[in-house]
Every structure is written in C-alpha cells, then in structure tokens.
Coordinates of C-alpha atoms (C1' of nucleotides) in Angstrom, one line a residue:
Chain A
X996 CA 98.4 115.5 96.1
X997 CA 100.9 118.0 97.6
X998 CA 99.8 120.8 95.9
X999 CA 103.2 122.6 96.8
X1000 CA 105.6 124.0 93.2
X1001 CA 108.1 121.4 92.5
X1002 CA 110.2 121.1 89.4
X1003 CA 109.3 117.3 88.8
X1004 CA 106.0 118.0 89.8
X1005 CA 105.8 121.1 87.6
X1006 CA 107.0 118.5 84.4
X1007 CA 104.5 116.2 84.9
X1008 CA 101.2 118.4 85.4
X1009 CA 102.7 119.7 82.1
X1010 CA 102.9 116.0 81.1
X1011 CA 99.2 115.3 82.1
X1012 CA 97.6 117.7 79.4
X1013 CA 99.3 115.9 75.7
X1014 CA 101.4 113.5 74.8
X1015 CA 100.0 109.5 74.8
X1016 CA 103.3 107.0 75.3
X1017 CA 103.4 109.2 78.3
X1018 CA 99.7 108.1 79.6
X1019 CA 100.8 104.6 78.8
X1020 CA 103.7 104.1 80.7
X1021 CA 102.6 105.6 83.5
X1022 CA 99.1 103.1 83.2
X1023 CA 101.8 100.7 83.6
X1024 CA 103.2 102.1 86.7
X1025 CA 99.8 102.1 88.0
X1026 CA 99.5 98.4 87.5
X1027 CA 102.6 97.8 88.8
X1028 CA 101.5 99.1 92.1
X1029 CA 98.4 97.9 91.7
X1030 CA 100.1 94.1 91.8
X1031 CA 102.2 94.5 94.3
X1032 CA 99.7 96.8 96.8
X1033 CA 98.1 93.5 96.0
X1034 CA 100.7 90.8 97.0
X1035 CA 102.2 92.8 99.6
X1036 CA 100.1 95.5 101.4
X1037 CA 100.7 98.9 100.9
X1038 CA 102.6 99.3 104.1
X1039 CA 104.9 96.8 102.8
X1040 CA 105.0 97.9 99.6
X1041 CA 108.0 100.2 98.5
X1042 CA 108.3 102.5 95.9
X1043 CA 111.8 101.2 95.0
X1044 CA 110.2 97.6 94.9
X1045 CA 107.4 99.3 92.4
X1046 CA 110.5 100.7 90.6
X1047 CA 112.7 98.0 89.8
X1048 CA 109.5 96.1 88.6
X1049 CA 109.2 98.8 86.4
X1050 CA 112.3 98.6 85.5
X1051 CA 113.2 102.3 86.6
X1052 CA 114.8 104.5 88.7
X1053 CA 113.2 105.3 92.1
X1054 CA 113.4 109.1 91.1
X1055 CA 112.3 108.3 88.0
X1056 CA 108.5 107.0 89.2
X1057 CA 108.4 110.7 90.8
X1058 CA 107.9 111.6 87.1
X1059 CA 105.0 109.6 86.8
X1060 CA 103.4 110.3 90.2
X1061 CA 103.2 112.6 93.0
X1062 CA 103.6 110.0 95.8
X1063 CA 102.7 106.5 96.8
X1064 CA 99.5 107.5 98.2
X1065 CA 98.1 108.8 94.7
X1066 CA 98.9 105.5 93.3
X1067 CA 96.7 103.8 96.2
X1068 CA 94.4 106.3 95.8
X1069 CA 94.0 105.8 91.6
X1070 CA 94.1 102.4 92.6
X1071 CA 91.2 102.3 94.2
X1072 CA 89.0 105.1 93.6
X1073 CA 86.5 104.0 91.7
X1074 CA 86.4 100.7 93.0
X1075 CA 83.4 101.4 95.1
X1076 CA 81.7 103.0 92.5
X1077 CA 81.8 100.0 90.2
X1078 CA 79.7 98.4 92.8
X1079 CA 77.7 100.7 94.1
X1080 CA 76.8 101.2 90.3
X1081 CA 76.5 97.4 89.9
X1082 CA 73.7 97.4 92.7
X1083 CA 72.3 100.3 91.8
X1084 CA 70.7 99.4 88.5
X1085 CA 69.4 96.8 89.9
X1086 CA 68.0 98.2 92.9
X1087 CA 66.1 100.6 90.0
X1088 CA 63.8 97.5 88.7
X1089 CA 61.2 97.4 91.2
X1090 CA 59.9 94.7 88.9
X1091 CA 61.7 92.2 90.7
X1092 CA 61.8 89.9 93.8
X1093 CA 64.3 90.9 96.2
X1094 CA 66.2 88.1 96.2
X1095 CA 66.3 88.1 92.6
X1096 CA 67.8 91.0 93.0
X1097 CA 70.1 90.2 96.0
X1098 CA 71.1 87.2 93.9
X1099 CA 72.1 89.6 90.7
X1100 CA 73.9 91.9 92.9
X1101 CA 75.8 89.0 94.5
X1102 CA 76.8 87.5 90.6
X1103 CA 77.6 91.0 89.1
X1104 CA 79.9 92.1 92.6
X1105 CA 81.9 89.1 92.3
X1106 CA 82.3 89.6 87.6
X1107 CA 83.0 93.3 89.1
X1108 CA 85.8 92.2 91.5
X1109 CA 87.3 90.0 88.8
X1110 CA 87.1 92.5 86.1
X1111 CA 89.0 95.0 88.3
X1112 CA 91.4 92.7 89.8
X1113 CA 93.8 93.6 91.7
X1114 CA 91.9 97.0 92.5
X1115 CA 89.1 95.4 94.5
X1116 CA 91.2 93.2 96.3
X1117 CA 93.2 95.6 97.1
X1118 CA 90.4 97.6 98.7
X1119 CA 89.1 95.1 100.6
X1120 CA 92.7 94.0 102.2
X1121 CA 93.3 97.4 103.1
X1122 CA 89.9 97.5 105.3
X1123 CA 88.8 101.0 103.6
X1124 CA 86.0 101.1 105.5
X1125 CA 87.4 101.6 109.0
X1126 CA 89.4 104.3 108.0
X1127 CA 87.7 106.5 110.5
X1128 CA 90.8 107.6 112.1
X1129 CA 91.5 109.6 108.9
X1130 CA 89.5 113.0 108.7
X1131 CA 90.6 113.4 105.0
X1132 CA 87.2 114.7 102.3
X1133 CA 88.6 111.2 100.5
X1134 CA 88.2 108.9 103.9
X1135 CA 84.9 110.5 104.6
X1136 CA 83.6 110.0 101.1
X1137 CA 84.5 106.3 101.5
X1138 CA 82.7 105.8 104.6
X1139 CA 79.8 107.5 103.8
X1140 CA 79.5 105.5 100.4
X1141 CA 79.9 102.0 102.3
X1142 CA 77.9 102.6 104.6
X1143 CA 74.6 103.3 101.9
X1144 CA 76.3 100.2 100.1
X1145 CA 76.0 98.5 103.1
X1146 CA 72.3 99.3 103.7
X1147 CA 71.4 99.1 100.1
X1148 CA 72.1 95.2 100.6
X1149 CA 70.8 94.9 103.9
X1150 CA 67.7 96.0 102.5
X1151 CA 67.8 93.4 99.9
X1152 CA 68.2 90.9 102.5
X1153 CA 65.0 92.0 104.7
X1154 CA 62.9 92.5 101.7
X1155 CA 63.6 88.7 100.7
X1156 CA 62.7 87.5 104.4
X1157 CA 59.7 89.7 104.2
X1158 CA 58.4 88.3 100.8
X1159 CA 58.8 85.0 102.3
X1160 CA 61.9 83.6 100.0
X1161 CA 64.8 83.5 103.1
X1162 CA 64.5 82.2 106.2
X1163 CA 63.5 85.0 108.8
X1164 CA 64.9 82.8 112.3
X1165 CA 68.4 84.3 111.7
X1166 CA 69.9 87.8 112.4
X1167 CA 69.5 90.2 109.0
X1168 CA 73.7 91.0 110.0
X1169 CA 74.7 87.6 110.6
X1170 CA 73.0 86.2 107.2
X1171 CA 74.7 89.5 105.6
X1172 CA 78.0 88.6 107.2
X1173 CA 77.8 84.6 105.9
X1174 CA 76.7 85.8 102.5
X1175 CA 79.3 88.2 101.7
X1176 CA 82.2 86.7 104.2
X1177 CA 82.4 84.2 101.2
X1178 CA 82.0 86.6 98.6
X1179 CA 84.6 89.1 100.3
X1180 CA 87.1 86.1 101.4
X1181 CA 87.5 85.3 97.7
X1182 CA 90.4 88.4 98.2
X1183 CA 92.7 85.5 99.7
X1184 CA 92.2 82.5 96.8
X1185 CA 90.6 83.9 94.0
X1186 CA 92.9 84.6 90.7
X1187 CA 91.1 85.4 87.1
X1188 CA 92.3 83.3 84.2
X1189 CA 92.5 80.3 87.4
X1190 CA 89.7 77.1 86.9
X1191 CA 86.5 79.1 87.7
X1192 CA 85.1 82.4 86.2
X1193 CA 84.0 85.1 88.8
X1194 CA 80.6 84.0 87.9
X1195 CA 80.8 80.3 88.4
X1196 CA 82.2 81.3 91.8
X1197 CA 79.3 83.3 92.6
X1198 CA 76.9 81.3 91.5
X1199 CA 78.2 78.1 93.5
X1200 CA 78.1 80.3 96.3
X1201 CA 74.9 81.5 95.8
X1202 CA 73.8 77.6 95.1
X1203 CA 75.2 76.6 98.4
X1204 CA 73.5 79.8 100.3
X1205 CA 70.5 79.2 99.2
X1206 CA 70.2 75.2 99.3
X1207 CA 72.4 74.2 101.5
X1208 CA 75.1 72.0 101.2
X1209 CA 73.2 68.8 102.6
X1210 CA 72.6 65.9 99.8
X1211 CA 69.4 65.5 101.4
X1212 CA 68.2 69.6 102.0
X1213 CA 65.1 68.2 99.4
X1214 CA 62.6 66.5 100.3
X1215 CA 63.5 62.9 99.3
X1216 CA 65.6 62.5 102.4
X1217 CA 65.7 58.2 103.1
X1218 CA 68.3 57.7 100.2
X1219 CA 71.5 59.0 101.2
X1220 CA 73.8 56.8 100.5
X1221 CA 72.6 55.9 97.5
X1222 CA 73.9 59.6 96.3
X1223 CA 76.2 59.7 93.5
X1224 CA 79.4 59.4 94.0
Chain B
X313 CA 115.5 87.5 119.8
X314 CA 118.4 89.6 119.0
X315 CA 121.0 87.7 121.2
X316 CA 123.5 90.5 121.2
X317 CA 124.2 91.2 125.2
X318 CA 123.1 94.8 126.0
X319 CA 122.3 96.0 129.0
X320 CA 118.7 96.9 128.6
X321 CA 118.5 93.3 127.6
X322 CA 120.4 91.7 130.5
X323 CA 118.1 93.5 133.0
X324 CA 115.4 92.1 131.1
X325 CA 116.8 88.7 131.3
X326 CA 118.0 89.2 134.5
X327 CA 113.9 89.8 135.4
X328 CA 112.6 86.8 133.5
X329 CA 112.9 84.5 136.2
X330 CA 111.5 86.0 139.5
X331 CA 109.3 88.6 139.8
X332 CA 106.0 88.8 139.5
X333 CA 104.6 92.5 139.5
X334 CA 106.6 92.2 136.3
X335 CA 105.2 88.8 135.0
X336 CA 102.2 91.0 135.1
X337 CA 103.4 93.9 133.5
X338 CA 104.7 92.4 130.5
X339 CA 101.5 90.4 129.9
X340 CA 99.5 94.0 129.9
X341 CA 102.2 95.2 127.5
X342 CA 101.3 92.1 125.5
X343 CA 97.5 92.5 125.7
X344 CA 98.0 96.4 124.3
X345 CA 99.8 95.5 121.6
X346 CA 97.9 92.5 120.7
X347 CA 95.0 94.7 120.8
X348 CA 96.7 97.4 118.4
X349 CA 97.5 94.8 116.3
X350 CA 94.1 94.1 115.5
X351 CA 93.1 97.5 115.6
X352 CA 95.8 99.2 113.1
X353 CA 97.9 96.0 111.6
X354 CA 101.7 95.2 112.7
X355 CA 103.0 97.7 110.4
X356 CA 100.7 100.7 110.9
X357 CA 101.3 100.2 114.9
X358 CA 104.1 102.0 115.8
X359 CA 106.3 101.5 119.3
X360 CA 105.2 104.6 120.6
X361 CA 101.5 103.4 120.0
X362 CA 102.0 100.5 122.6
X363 CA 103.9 102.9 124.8
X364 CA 101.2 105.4 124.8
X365 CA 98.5 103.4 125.7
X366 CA 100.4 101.4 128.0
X367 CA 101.3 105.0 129.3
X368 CA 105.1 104.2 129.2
X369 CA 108.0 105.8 127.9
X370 CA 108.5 104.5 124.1
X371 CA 111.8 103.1 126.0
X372 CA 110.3 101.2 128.6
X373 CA 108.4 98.8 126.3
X374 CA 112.3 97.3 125.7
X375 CA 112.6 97.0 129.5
X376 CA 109.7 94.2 128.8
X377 CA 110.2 92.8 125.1
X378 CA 113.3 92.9 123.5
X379 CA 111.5 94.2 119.9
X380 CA 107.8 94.7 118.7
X381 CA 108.9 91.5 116.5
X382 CA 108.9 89.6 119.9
X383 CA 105.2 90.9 120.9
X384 CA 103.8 89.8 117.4
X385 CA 105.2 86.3 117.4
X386 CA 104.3 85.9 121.1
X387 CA 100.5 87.7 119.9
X388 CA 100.3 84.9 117.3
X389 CA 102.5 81.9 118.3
X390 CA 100.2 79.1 119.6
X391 CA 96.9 80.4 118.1
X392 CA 97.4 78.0 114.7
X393 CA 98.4 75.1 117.5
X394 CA 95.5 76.1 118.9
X395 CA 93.0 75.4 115.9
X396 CA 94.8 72.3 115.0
X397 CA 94.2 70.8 118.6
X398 CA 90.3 71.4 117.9
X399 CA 90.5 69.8 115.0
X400 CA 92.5 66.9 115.7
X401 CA 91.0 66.0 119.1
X402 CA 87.6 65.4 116.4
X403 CA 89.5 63.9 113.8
X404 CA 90.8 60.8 116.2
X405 CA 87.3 59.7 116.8
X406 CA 86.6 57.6 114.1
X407 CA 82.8 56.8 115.3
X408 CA 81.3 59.8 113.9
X409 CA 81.0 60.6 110.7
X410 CA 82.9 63.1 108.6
X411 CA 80.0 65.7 108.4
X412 CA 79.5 65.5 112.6
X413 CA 83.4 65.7 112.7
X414 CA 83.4 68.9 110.0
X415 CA 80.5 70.7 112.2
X416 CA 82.2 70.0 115.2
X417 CA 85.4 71.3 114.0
X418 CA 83.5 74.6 112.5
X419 CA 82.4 75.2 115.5
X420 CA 85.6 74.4 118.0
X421 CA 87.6 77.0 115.5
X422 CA 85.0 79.6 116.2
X423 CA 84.9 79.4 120.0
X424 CA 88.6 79.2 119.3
X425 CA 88.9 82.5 118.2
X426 CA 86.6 84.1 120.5
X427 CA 88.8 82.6 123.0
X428 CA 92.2 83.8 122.1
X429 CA 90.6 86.8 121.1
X430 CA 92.2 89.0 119.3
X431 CA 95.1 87.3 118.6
X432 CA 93.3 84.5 116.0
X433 CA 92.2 87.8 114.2
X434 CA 95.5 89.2 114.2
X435 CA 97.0 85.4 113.1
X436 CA 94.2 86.0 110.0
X437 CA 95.0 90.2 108.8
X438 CA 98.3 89.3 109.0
X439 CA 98.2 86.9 106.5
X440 CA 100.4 84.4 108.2
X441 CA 100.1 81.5 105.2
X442 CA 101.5 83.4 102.5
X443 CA 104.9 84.4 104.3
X444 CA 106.9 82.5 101.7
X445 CA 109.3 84.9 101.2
X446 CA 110.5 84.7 104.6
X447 CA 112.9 81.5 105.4
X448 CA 113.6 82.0 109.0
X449 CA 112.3 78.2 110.9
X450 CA 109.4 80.2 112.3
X451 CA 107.9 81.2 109.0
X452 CA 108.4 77.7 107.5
X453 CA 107.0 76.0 111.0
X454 CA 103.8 78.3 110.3
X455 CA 103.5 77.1 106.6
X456 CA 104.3 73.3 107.2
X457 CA 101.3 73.6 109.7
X458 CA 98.9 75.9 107.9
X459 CA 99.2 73.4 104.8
X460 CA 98.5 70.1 106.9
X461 CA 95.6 71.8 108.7
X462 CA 94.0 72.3 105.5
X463 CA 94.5 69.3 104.2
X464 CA 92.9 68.1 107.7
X465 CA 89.5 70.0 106.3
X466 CA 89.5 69.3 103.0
X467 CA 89.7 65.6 104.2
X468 CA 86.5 65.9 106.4
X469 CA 84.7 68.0 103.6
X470 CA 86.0 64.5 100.9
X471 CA 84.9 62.6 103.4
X472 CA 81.4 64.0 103.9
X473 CA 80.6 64.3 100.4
X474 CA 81.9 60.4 100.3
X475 CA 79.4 59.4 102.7
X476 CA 76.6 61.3 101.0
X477 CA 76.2 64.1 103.6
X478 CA 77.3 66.5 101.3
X479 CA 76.9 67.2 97.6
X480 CA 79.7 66.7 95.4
X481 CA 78.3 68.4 92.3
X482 CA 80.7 71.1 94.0
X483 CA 84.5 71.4 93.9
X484 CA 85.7 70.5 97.5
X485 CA 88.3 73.4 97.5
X486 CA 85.0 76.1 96.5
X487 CA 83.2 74.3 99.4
X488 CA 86.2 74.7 101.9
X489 CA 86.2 78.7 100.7
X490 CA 82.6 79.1 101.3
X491 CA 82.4 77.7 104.6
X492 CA 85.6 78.8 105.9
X493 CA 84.8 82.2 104.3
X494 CA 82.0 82.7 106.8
X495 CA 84.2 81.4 109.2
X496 CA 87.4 83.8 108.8
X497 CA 85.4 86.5 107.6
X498 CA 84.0 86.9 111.0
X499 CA 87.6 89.1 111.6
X500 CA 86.1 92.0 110.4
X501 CA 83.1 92.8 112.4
X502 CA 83.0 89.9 115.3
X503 CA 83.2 91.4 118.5
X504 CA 83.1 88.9 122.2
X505 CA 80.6 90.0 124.1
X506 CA 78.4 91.9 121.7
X507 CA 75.2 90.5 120.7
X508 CA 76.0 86.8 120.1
X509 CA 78.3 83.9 121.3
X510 CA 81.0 82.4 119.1
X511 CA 79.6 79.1 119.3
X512 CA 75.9 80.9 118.3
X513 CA 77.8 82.7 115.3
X514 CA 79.3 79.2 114.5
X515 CA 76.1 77.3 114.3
X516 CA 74.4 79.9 112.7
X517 CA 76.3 80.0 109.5
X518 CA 76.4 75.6 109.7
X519 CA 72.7 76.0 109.8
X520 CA 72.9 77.7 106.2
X521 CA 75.9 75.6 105.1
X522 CA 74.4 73.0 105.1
X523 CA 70.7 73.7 104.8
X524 CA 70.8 76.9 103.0
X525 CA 68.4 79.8 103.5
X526 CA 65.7 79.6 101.1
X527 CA 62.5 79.2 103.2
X528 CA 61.6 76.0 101.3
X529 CA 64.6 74.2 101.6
X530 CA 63.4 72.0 105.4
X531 CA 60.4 69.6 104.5
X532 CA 57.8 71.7 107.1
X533 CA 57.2 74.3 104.5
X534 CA 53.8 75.1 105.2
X535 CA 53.8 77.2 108.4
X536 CA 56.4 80.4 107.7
X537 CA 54.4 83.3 108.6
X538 CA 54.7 81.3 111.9
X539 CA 58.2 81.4 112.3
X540 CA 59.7 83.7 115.1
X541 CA 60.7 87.0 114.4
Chain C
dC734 C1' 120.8 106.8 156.8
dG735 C1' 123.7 105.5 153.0
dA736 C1' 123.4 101.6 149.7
dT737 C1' 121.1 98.8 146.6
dC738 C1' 117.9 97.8 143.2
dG739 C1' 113.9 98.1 140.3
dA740 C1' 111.3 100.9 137.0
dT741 C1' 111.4 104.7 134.4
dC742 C1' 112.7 108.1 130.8
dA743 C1' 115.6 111.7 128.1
dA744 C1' 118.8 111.6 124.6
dC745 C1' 121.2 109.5 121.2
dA746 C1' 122.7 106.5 117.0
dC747 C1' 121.2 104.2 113.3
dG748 C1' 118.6 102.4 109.3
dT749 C1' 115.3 102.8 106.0
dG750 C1' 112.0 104.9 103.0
dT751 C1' 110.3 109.2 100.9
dG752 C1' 110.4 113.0 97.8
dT753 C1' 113.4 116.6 95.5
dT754 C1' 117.0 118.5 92.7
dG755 C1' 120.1 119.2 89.0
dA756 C1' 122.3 117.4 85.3
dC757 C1' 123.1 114.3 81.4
dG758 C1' 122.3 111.9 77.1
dA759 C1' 118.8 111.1 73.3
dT760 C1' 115.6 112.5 70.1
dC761 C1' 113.1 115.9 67.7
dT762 C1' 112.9 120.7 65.7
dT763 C1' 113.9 124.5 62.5
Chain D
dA114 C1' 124.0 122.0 63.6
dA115 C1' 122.2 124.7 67.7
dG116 C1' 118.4 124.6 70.6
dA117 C1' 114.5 122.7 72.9
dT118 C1' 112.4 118.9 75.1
dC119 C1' 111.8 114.4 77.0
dG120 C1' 112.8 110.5 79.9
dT121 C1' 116.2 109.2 82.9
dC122 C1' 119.0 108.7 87.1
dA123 C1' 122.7 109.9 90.8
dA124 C1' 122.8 112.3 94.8
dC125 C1' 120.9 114.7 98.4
dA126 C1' 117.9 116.3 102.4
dC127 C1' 114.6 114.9 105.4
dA128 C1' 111.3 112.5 108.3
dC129 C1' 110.2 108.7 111.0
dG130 C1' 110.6 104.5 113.5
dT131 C1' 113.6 101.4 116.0
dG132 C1' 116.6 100.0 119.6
dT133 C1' 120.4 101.4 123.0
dT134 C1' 122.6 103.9 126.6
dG135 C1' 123.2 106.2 130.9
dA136 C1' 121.2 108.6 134.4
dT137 C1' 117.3 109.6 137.6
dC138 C1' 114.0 108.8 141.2
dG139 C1' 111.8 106.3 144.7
dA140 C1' 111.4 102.3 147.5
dT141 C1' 113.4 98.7 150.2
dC142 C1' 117.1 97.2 153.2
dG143 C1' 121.1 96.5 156.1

DNA sequence: CGATCGATCAACACGTGTGTTGACGATCTT
DNA sequence: AAGATCGTCAACACACGTGTTGATCGATCG
C-alpha cells in the first residue's frame, strides 16, 4: 500500500514476481489473519497476535506484507464480487420467476459465504458498507458495488410481489431486512464442517420464509394437536 | 473503576453526590458516547471523539467518567437485564401458551431496543456473549445471563413446537437463528422515529415467521390483486 | 473585594502497536 | 570454499491514544 522505497518492502516486491514456497507461506499468513480478523475484529486484532500464530517474528510478517490493512484488504476483496457474481448469473435467465430467482440467489449467497469462510464473515462484521467516512477509490468502490447489490435484490423482491408469488401488504425493505437479517446473522453461529451445510441452512430459511413456521400455515388447520411430535 | 486516589478523581467523587447541573452533564457525556459507540464501535471511538462532540477538552471527559471503559459498561450495563425482564414477566404466566408467550417476547425485545436505543445496538456490535477471554466478574455476569436467556427462548420455541404451534421438522436452535436473526439484525439499519415503530417492525417479521410470505400460504387465496398496496 | 469553588484546559507521562532497519545464520551457487 | 541470497529476528523510531496533573478563569459568597 505505501508506495514509499523501503528495504523490506523492496525484498518482497522482488519476492512477488518467482519463487512458490514463498506464495505459500505467505497464503498462510493471509489465513491466519483471516481467522483471527474473524474471532477478534480487526481493531482488536494485532499483528504480533497474527505473528505468534504464525509462529514468527513480528518483523518477520513485514516480509510477507506491507501492513495490516493489505491483509484486511486481500481478505476481503473479492468477497463482494463472489456475490455480486453469484446474483448476477442468475439475474441473466430472464427465463425465470423472480422468486425462483430470489430463492437461488439466497441458496448460492449462503454456499458463497461458506465456501469463503472466514472472508465473508469478516466483511459483514466489519460493516463495509458504512464506510462512508473513508474517501479512499477502495471505500468508494465498495459502496457503490453494495449499493447495485442491494438493488439487484430488491428488485428480485418487487418482481415476486408483482408476479403475485409474495405477499405485497409488507414494506419491499422490511421483507428484505427479515430475509437477509437471517441470512446475514448466520456471521455470529454459523461454522462449516458444523451439523448443517450452508445449503441446508439456506434452504430451512428459505422453507420458513416462505411458509411460515405455523403447523397449521396449510389449509387443513382443525388438527393441531394431533401434529407429530 | 481504577480505585487509585487522584485528584481528578476525588473531584469527581467529591461531585457524585450533590449537584445537579452536573448530574446532567455527565448523562449528555454518556448519551455522546453511547451514540459514537453505535456509530464507529468502542474501539474505533477515540476520547477525543466524545470530547469533540461534547465540545470539551479531551481532559474534561475525566472530570465526568473516570475512563471510556466506565461509559461503555454504563452504555451497556442493564440493557441484557432489560430483555430478560421482558421475557420473564411472559414466561411466569403459565395460561398462555408457548407460541403467545414467544410472540409476546419477540415483540417486548423489540420495543426494548427501540427503547434503550442505541445502547441494545451497541450491547449486539459489541459482541457482548462471546467475551470468554475476559475473567473479570462483569464479563462472566454477562455470560451466565446471556446463556440462561437463551435457554429461556429455546424453551418457548420447544414448547411451541410441543404444543403443535410450530413445526418441528426444523432444528429448534435453526428456528431460534432465523427468528432472532430478523430480530438482531435490525442493528444495522433500524432507526426510531423513521418510518415504522419497533413494535410495527416486530409484528411484521412474526407475521412472516410464522406464516411465511408466499401469497398462498393464508386459506383466503382468491382475492390478491385486492390486497393493499 | 478578596476568598472559595466549580468547570475547564494546556501540558505531560506513559503504554502499546506499527513499521523499519541492519545484521546474522542457513542454504544454494559456481 | 567464497559469494550470493533467502528467511529470520533483535532493536529501534515513531505515532497515537489514554489518563493525570497543575494552573487558569469566572462565578458565587462572606
């Protein structure tokens, strides 16, 4: 990032272009960080704590990376992308109802935040999007990119109210806001390899969205407690 | 908290009981940094932050608190109390059933936060549960009472499913995500006094937890172009 | 009107975290 | 075996945020 002339700098842009153990160990690094941006904020997170999980010097991470902030930055760039590209293909096949689509979008963000775990996480704890302070190319890129995320699935959400398969007597934002409050909140529970695949998760969710959790949202309604149990 | 005797402290002590102009003071202090809080997270808010919206002297702030420590913990001390005396008030009437006590609950913890506004919101970024490094009394108070509180909703949600007001073809613990999900989600873009009431937001999002969104899902099914809009 | 007291701030001391430097061993090269 | 190079770290310089002190200024009071 700081473009200034350094001497450790100056080894490891002569690092970047070659060798391969190099590329490796500092993947790890990156991982490292990743975790513990994770577990800990990145506020919170020190580069001596990234170090000694590492199993390194302090100094020595310098030779991997310019500063904490490129690791948060590598960490997460990219992130949005994955989504945006996971809705995006979708949003191409015009073929479909919208909440079909709204539906696939929901299953495939939730595989994409478990395939990049910790990254997404990450960027969702850190509240990327409200980085408005910042006047940074990066920060403005971000914003700009959620915000056409965001309308790309509002869009979704009208066009299944309009072709008659939601419920049109609540607020587009507020059924946006239930929809992906339990997708986002997944950032506080949610660990791969745990009981449930990102999928299953997403499609309970999307079960319970759409349905309702009521024994009786079908029409037989007299039985109830005669349900299974 | 640091009970070391210094003079900037003693003066401070020395005002605690009396005053009033002060009383008053030190709340709007409180108020700032409760508000920063939300706004920028503990860490990120700096001293001088509070000071310069409080437009005092980075120095004056300790003629009110004796550390920023102090204004968090008062920020967030008796906001989980708060929740838990929604909930239990519910859970002592044993009349109702489990899915009335759930919805009422839902709804208490959302007028709740709108309430104590921000500070809730600040309780939730912050993390508070997952403090288990930290073995001062405090963090191990907010632990011991996080835990029981959440075994206080997985109960009602048991319970409800029990009675056959809810399906169980769900694990409780995804059910508890979802809901509270919506719930705690609502930190990130919930704002008293905009468009809608907490308790409005509240039975919003039960109206789709328990009977879902699809337009199908009530037994009128007929009349939908009908439906307001 | 000098004394007292409450609120304020300038200046300081300190701790902690970051990023840089230079050097030291180990391995690889010719 | 002399030299180059790579990964490493001890030590340093620096920035920043916190909390403390002592003094100042104005109001209230005897």
């Amino acid at each position: 990032m700081t473009v200034s002339s350094k001497i450790s700098k100056r080894r490891k842009t002569k690092q970047s272009d070659g060798s391969v153990d190099y590329a490796a160990k500092r993947a790890e690094v990156l991982r490292i960080a990743a975790k513990l941006f994770k577990e800990q904020g990145f506020q919170a997170t020190k580069l001596a704590d990234i170090a000694r999980e590492a199993g390194l010097d302090r100094a020595t991470i310098y030779y991997y990376t310019g500063s904490k902030e490129e690791l948060f930055h590598e960490t997460v760039e990219g992130v949005l992308d994955a989504c945006i590209d996971a809705a995006t293909e979708l949003h191409a096949d015009a073929s479909l109802r919208s909440i079909e689509r709204l539906h696939s979008i929901f299953v495939s963000l939730m595989i994409s935040y478990e395939e990049n775990y910790p990254a997404t996480f990450v960027y969702i704890q850190e509240q990327m999007h409200q980085v408005g302070s910042e006047e940074t190319a990066w920060a403005q890129e971000i914003m700009k990119k959620t915000r056409s995320f965001d309308q790309m699935l509002l869009g979704f959400i009208r066009g299944a109210m309009d072709e008659g398969d939601l419920r049109n007597d609540v607020p587009v934002r507020l059924v946006e806001n239930a929809l992906f409050g339990m997708l986002n909140w997944t950032h506080r529970w949610f660990i791969p390899g745990r009981a449930m695949t990102g999928r299953q998760v997403a499609e309970a969710f999307w079960s319970i969205f759409t349905n309702g959790m009521a024994e009786e949202a079908a029409p037989a309604r007299s039985n109830r407690s005669a349900a299974r149990h």
